[in-house]
PDB file of C-alpha atoms and ligand atoms in Angstrom:
ATOM      1  CA  MET A  97     116.611 100.406 109.184  1.00  0.00           C
ATOM      2  CA  SER A  98     115.573  99.956 105.561  1.00  0.00           C
ATOM      3  CA  LEU A  99     114.849 102.888 103.276  1.00  0.00           C
ATOM      4  CA  GLU A 100     111.293 101.667 103.070  1.00  0.00           C
ATOM      5  CA  HIS A 101     110.905 102.134 106.797  1.00  0.00           C
ATOM      6  CA  LEU A 102     112.827 105.366 106.630  1.00  0.00           C
ATOM      7  CA  TRP A 103     110.325 107.004 104.326  1.00  0.00           C
ATOM      8  CA  ALA A 104     107.215 105.218 105.476  1.00  0.00           C
ATOM      9  CA  GLY A 105     106.047 108.289 107.352  1.00  0.00           C
ATOM     10  CA  TRP A 106     105.639 110.246 104.181  1.00  0.00           C
ATOM     11  CA  ARG A 107     103.991 107.367 102.414  1.00  0.00           C
ATOM     12  CA  SER A 108     101.412 106.338 104.933  1.00  0.00           C
ATOM     13  CA  ASP A 109      98.877 109.148 104.696  1.00  0.00           C
ATOM     14  CA  TYR A 110      99.334 110.030 101.063  1.00  0.00           C
ATOM     15  CA  ILE A 111      99.108 106.507  99.765  1.00  0.00           C
ATOM     16  CA  VAL A 112      95.657 106.276 101.320  1.00  0.00           C
ATOM     17  CA  GLU A 113      94.658 109.569  99.737  1.00  0.00           C
ATOM     18  CA  ALA A 114      96.142 108.749  96.340  1.00  0.00           C
ATOM     19  CA  THR A 115      94.727 105.252  96.221  1.00  0.00           C
ATOM     20  CA  ALA A 116      91.286 106.470  97.261  1.00  0.00           C
ATOM     21  CA  ARG A 117      91.371 109.052  94.467  1.00  0.00           C
ATOM     22  CA  GLU A 118      92.282 106.487  91.867  1.00  0.00           C
ATOM     23  CA  ARG A 119      89.556 104.147  93.009  1.00  0.00           C
ATOM     24  CA  SER A 120      86.983 106.891  93.001  1.00  0.00           C
ATOM     25  CA  GLY A 121      87.890 107.833  89.450  1.00  0.00           C
ATOM     26  CA  ASP A 122      89.453 111.141  90.481  1.00  0.00           C
ATOM     27  CA  GLN A 123      92.662 110.815  88.520  1.00  0.00           C
ATOM     28  CA  ALA A 124      95.495 111.113  91.019  1.00  0.00           C
ATOM     29  CA  HIS A 125      97.959 110.991  88.131  1.00  0.00           C
ATOM     30  CA  ASP A 126      96.572 114.258  86.772  1.00  0.00           C
ATOM     31  CA  ALA A 127      98.170 117.494  87.821  1.00  0.00           C
ATOM     32  CA  ALA A 128      94.753 118.684  89.049  1.00  0.00           C
ATOM     33  CA  GLY A 129      94.685 116.066  91.781  1.00  0.00           C
ATOM     34  CA  CYS A 130      98.367 116.223  92.674  1.00  0.00           C
ATOM     35  CA  VAL A 131      99.496 117.471  96.092  1.00  0.00           C
ATOM     36  CA  PHE A 132     102.898 118.417  94.701  1.00  0.00           C
ATOM     37  CA  CYS A 133     101.369 120.405  91.834  1.00  0.00           C
ATOM     38  CA  ARG A 134      99.260 122.306  94.366  1.00  0.00           C
ATOM     39  CA  LEU A 135     102.468 123.101  96.266  1.00  0.00           C
ATOM     40  CA  ALA A 136     104.191 124.089  93.013  1.00  0.00           C
ATOM     41  CA  ALA A 137     101.345 126.511  92.332  1.00  0.00           C
ATOM     42  CA  SER A 138     101.226 127.869  95.871  1.00  0.00           C
ATOM     43  CA  GLY A 139     103.469 130.841  95.143  1.00  0.00           C
ATOM     44  CA  PRO A 140     106.817 131.930  96.532  1.00  0.00           C
ATOM     45  CA  PRO A 141     108.448 130.157  99.469  1.00  0.00           C
ATOM     46  CA  SER A 142     106.699 130.892 102.753  1.00  0.00           C
ATOM     47  CA  GLU A 143     106.110 129.451 106.163  1.00  0.00           C
ATOM     48  CA  ASP A 144     102.576 128.619 105.021  1.00  0.00           C
ATOM     49  CA  ASN A 145     103.423 126.430 102.023  1.00  0.00           C
ATOM     50  CA  LEU A 146     106.715 125.261 103.593  1.00  0.00           C
ATOM     51  CA  VAL A 147     108.433 125.682 100.226  1.00  0.00           C
ATOM     52  CA  VAL A 148     112.103 126.268 101.018  1.00  0.00           C
ATOM     53  CA  TRP A 149     113.303 127.311  97.581  1.00  0.00           C
ATOM     54  CA  ARG A 150     111.754 127.748  94.175  1.00  0.00           C
ATOM     55  CA  GLY A 151     113.467 128.117  90.790  1.00  0.00           C
ATOM     56  CA  GLU A 152     112.285 128.091  87.193  1.00  0.00           C
ATOM     57  CA  LEU A 153     112.181 124.298  86.878  1.00  0.00           C
ATOM     58  CA  THR A 154     112.588 122.895  90.365  1.00  0.00           C
ATOM     59  CA  PHE A 155     111.421 123.518  93.909  1.00  0.00           C
ATOM     60  CA  VAL A 156     112.196 122.273  97.399  1.00  0.00           C
ATOM     61  CA  VAL A 157     109.584 121.699 100.095  1.00  0.00           C
ATOM     62  CA  MET A 158     109.613 120.338 103.634  1.00  0.00           C
ATOM     63  CA  ASN A 159     108.419 116.738 103.782  1.00  0.00           C
ATOM     64  CA  ALA A 160     105.083 116.952 105.591  1.00  0.00           C
ATOM     65  CA  TYR A 161     105.885 113.650 107.312  1.00  0.00           C
ATOM     66  CA  PRO A 162     109.589 113.924 108.089  1.00  0.00           C
ATOM     67  CA  TYR A 163     111.666 111.072 109.352  1.00  0.00           C
ATOM     68  CA  ALA A 164     114.090 113.632 110.740  1.00  0.00           C
ATOM     69  CA  SER A 165     113.974 117.395 111.152  1.00  0.00           C
ATOM     70  CA  GLY A 166     115.282 118.952 107.947  1.00  0.00           C
ATOM     71  CA  HIS A 167     113.832 116.230 105.677  1.00  0.00           C
ATOM     72  CA  VAL A 168     113.060 117.907 102.345  1.00  0.00           C
ATOM     73  CA  LEU A 169     111.764 116.883  98.932  1.00  0.00           C
ATOM     74  CA  VAL A 170     113.295 118.164  95.680  1.00  0.00           C
ATOM     75  CA  LEU A 171     110.857 118.133  92.756  1.00  0.00           C
ATOM     76  CA  PRO A 172     110.307 119.410  89.241  1.00  0.00           C
ATOM     77  CA  LEU A 173     107.657 122.140  89.086  1.00  0.00           C
ATOM     78  CA  ARG A 174     106.130 120.290  86.146  1.00  0.00           C
ATOM     79  CA  HIS A 175     103.951 117.230  86.770  1.00  0.00           C
ATOM     80  CA  VAL A 176     106.227 114.378  85.669  1.00  0.00           C
ATOM     81  CA  GLY A 177     105.928 110.795  86.902  1.00  0.00           C
ATOM     82  CA  PRO A 178     108.764 108.729  85.438  1.00  0.00           C
ATOM     83  CA  LEU A 179     112.377 109.835  85.844  1.00  0.00           C
ATOM     84  CA  SER A 180     112.740 109.392  82.082  1.00  0.00           C
ATOM     85  CA  GLY A 181     109.978 111.953  81.569  1.00  0.00           C
ATOM     86  CA  LEU A 182     112.185 114.808  82.747  1.00  0.00           C
ATOM     87  CA  THR A 183     113.674 117.024  80.057  1.00  0.00           C
ATOM     88  CA  PRO A 184     117.491 117.265  80.059  1.00  0.00           C
ATOM     89  CA  ALA A 185     117.199 120.762  81.545  1.00  0.00           C
ATOM     90  CA  GLU A 186     114.842 119.570  84.296  1.00  0.00           C
ATOM     91  CA  SER A 187     117.043 116.590  85.017  1.00  0.00           C
ATOM     92  CA  ALA A 188     120.177 118.722  85.303  1.00  0.00           C
ATOM     93  CA  ASP A 189     118.409 121.295  87.456  1.00  0.00           C
ATOM     94  CA  LEU A 190     116.928 118.646  89.738  1.00  0.00           C
ATOM     95  CA  TRP A 191     120.385 117.259  90.365  1.00  0.00           C
ATOM     96  CA  SER A 192     121.933 120.682  90.857  1.00  0.00           C
ATOM     97  CA  VAL A 193     119.250 121.706  93.350  1.00  0.00           C
ATOM     98  CA  THR A 194     119.627 118.373  95.142  1.00  0.00           C
ATOM     99  CA  GLN A 195     123.314 119.188  95.611  1.00  0.00           C
ATOM    100  CA  GLU A 196     122.297 122.544  97.084  1.00  0.00           C
ATOM    101  CA  ALA A 197     119.789 120.834  99.376  1.00  0.00           C
ATOM    102  CA  VAL A 198     122.505 118.484 100.635  1.00  0.00           C
ATOM    103  CA  ALA A 199     124.886 121.401 101.234  1.00  0.00           C
ATOM    104  CA  THR A 200     122.145 123.416 102.959  1.00  0.00           C
ATOM    105  CA  ILE A 201     121.190 120.577 105.294  1.00  0.00           C
ATOM    106  CA  GLU A 202     124.866 120.038 106.095  1.00  0.00           C
ATOM    107  CA  ALA A 203     125.274 123.726 106.915  1.00  0.00           C
ATOM    108  CA  ALA A 204     122.049 124.006 108.919  1.00  0.00           C
ATOM    109  CA  TYR A 205     122.150 120.736 110.860  1.00  0.00           C
ATOM    110  CA  GLU A 206     125.757 119.521 110.745  1.00  0.00           C
ATOM    111  CA  PRO A 207     124.567 115.892 110.548  1.00  0.00           C
ATOM    112  CA  ASP A 208     126.874 112.887 110.585  1.00  0.00           C
ATOM    113  CA  GLY A 209     125.524 111.849 107.177  1.00  0.00           C
ATOM    114  CA  LEU A 210     122.578 112.215 104.802  1.00  0.00           C
ATOM    115  CA  ASN A 211     120.196 109.989 102.912  1.00  0.00           C
ATOM    116  CA  MET A 212     119.293 111.063  99.401  1.00  0.00           C
ATOM    117  CA  GLY A 213     117.202 109.170  96.902  1.00  0.00           C
ATOM    118  CA  ALA A 214     113.838 108.388  95.386  1.00  0.00           C
ATOM    119  CA  ASN A 215     111.110 105.804  95.571  1.00  0.00           C
ATOM    120  CA  LEU A 216     110.037 105.214  91.962  1.00  0.00           C
ATOM    121  CA  GLY A 217     106.609 103.637  91.763  1.00  0.00           C
ATOM    122  CA  ARG A 218     104.156 102.713  94.476  1.00  0.00           C
ATOM    123  CA  ALA A 219     105.658  99.248  94.859  1.00  0.00           C
ATOM    124  CA  ALA A 220     108.953 100.927  95.733  1.00  0.00           C
ATOM    125  CA  GLY A 221     107.299 102.973  98.449  1.00  0.00           C
ATOM    126  CA  ALA A 222     106.319 106.152  96.639  1.00  0.00           C
ATOM    127  CA  GLY A 223     103.107 107.608  98.036  1.00  0.00           C
ATOM    128  CA  LEU A 224     102.775 109.934  95.053  1.00  0.00           C
ATOM    129  CA  PRO A 225     104.422 108.129  92.122  1.00  0.00           C
ATOM    130  CA  ALA A 226     102.748 110.473  89.612  1.00  0.00           C
ATOM    131  CA  HIS A 227     105.107 113.362  90.466  1.00  0.00           C
ATOM    132  CA  VAL A 228     108.759 112.411  90.796  1.00  0.00           C
ATOM    133  CA  HIS A 229     110.494 113.660  93.950  1.00  0.00           C
ATOM    134  CA  LEU A 230     113.854 113.176  95.631  1.00  0.00           C
ATOM    135  CA  HIS A 231     114.194 112.852  99.394  1.00  0.00           C
ATOM    136  CA  VAL A 232     117.100 114.474 101.197  1.00  0.00           C
ATOM    137  CA  LEU A 233     117.398 114.093 104.955  1.00  0.00           C
ATOM    138  CA  PRO A 234     120.049 114.413 107.627  1.00  0.00           C
ATOM    139  CA  ARG A 235     121.188 111.400 109.622  1.00  0.00           C
ATOM    140  CA  TRP A 236     123.084 111.067 112.843  1.00  0.00           C
ATOM    141  CA  ALA A 237     125.178 108.203 114.100  1.00  0.00           C
ATOM    142  CA  GLY A 238     122.840 106.057 116.173  1.00  0.00           C
ATOM    143  CA  ASP A 239     119.614 107.683 115.000  1.00  0.00           C
ATOM    144  CA  THR A 240     118.329 104.377 113.649  1.00  0.00           C
ATOM    145  CA  ASN A 241     117.863 103.462 117.280  1.00  0.00           C
ATOM    146  CA  PHE A 242     115.199 106.127 117.603  1.00  0.00           C
ATOM    147  CA  MET A 243     113.685 104.602 120.696  1.00  0.00           C
ATOM    148  CA  THR A 244     116.458 106.132 122.739  1.00  0.00           C
ATOM    149  CA  SER A 245     115.676 109.507 124.161  1.00  0.00           C
ATOM    150  CA  VAL A 246     119.001 110.881 123.024  1.00  0.00           C
ATOM    151  CA  ALA A 247     118.271 110.085 119.385  1.00  0.00           C
ATOM    152  CA  GLU A 248     114.738 111.416 119.648  1.00  0.00           C
ATOM    153  CA  THR A 249     115.846 114.778 120.907  1.00  0.00           C
ATOM    154  CA  ARG A 250     118.557 114.992 118.268  1.00  0.00           C
ATOM    155  CA  VAL A 251     116.533 113.791 115.324  1.00  0.00           C
ATOM    156  CA  MET A 252     113.151 115.449 115.873  1.00  0.00           C
ATOM    157  CA  PRO A 253     113.741 118.528 118.006  1.00  0.00           C
ATOM    158  CA  GLU A 254     111.687 121.047 116.041  1.00  0.00           C
ATOM    159  CA  THR A 255     108.455 121.815 114.228  1.00  0.00           C
ATOM    160  CA  LEU A 256     108.118 121.983 110.433  1.00  0.00           C
ATOM    161  CA  PRO A 257     107.992 125.809 110.380  1.00  0.00           C
ATOM    162  CA  LEU A 258     111.181 125.934 112.453  1.00  0.00           C
ATOM    163  CA  SER A 259     112.900 123.473 110.085  1.00  0.00           C
ATOM    164  CA  TRP A 260     111.635 125.550 107.170  1.00  0.00           C
ATOM    165  CA  LYS A 261     113.124 128.721 108.648  1.00  0.00           C
ATOM    166  CA  ARG A 262     116.426 127.065 109.437  1.00  0.00           C
ATOM    167  CA  LEU A 263     116.823 125.726 105.888  1.00  0.00           C
ATOM    168  CA  THR A 264     115.516 128.895 104.218  1.00  0.00           C
ATOM    169  CA  ASP A 265     118.067 130.965 106.168  1.00  0.00           C
ATOM    170  CA  ALA A 266     120.857 128.559 105.224  1.00  0.00           C
ATOM    171  CA  TRP A 267     119.946 128.177 101.540  1.00  0.00           C
ATOM    172  CA  PRO A 268     122.588 129.759  99.247  1.00  0.00           C
ATOM    173  CA  ARG A 269     121.381 132.951  97.555  1.00  0.00           C
TER     174      ARG A 269
HETATM  175 ZN1   ZN B 520     102.091 116.922  90.145  1.00  0.00          ZN
END
């Protein structure tokens, strides 16, 4: 399974929304129209906003369209599109928090492996290219064959709030 297919779930709804905004003149690249900026401004982590962790520069939120349970996004709080637009402090923090996200998913889900990475630009599969975000998600041996009932029950056994609680409980304090 390609990464494009892997993250297509996240992309599908938001690309429609983002593209419609751009066409209608509502600037999707502005912070005002950005889903991630709304999440960044939604206050402390809670089951309502599904923010798992929030620091001074970076936050972690459940992917609203997960490929697997435990699929999170790691983002700068500030509205930054290109990777090169991050300050050195933001860049370092983003990486540090991504390491914590990997460790937390490993502790909470004990997966066989993880995927971690970013789609930069809409052509690369990013639904919201205006606000850079890293995907981190657990993988299990054989889960690419998700038509099998075994993989389905292993990969997607829980709701977003349950995944949120599992990761929030496991996140290092
Ligand atoms: Zn934003």
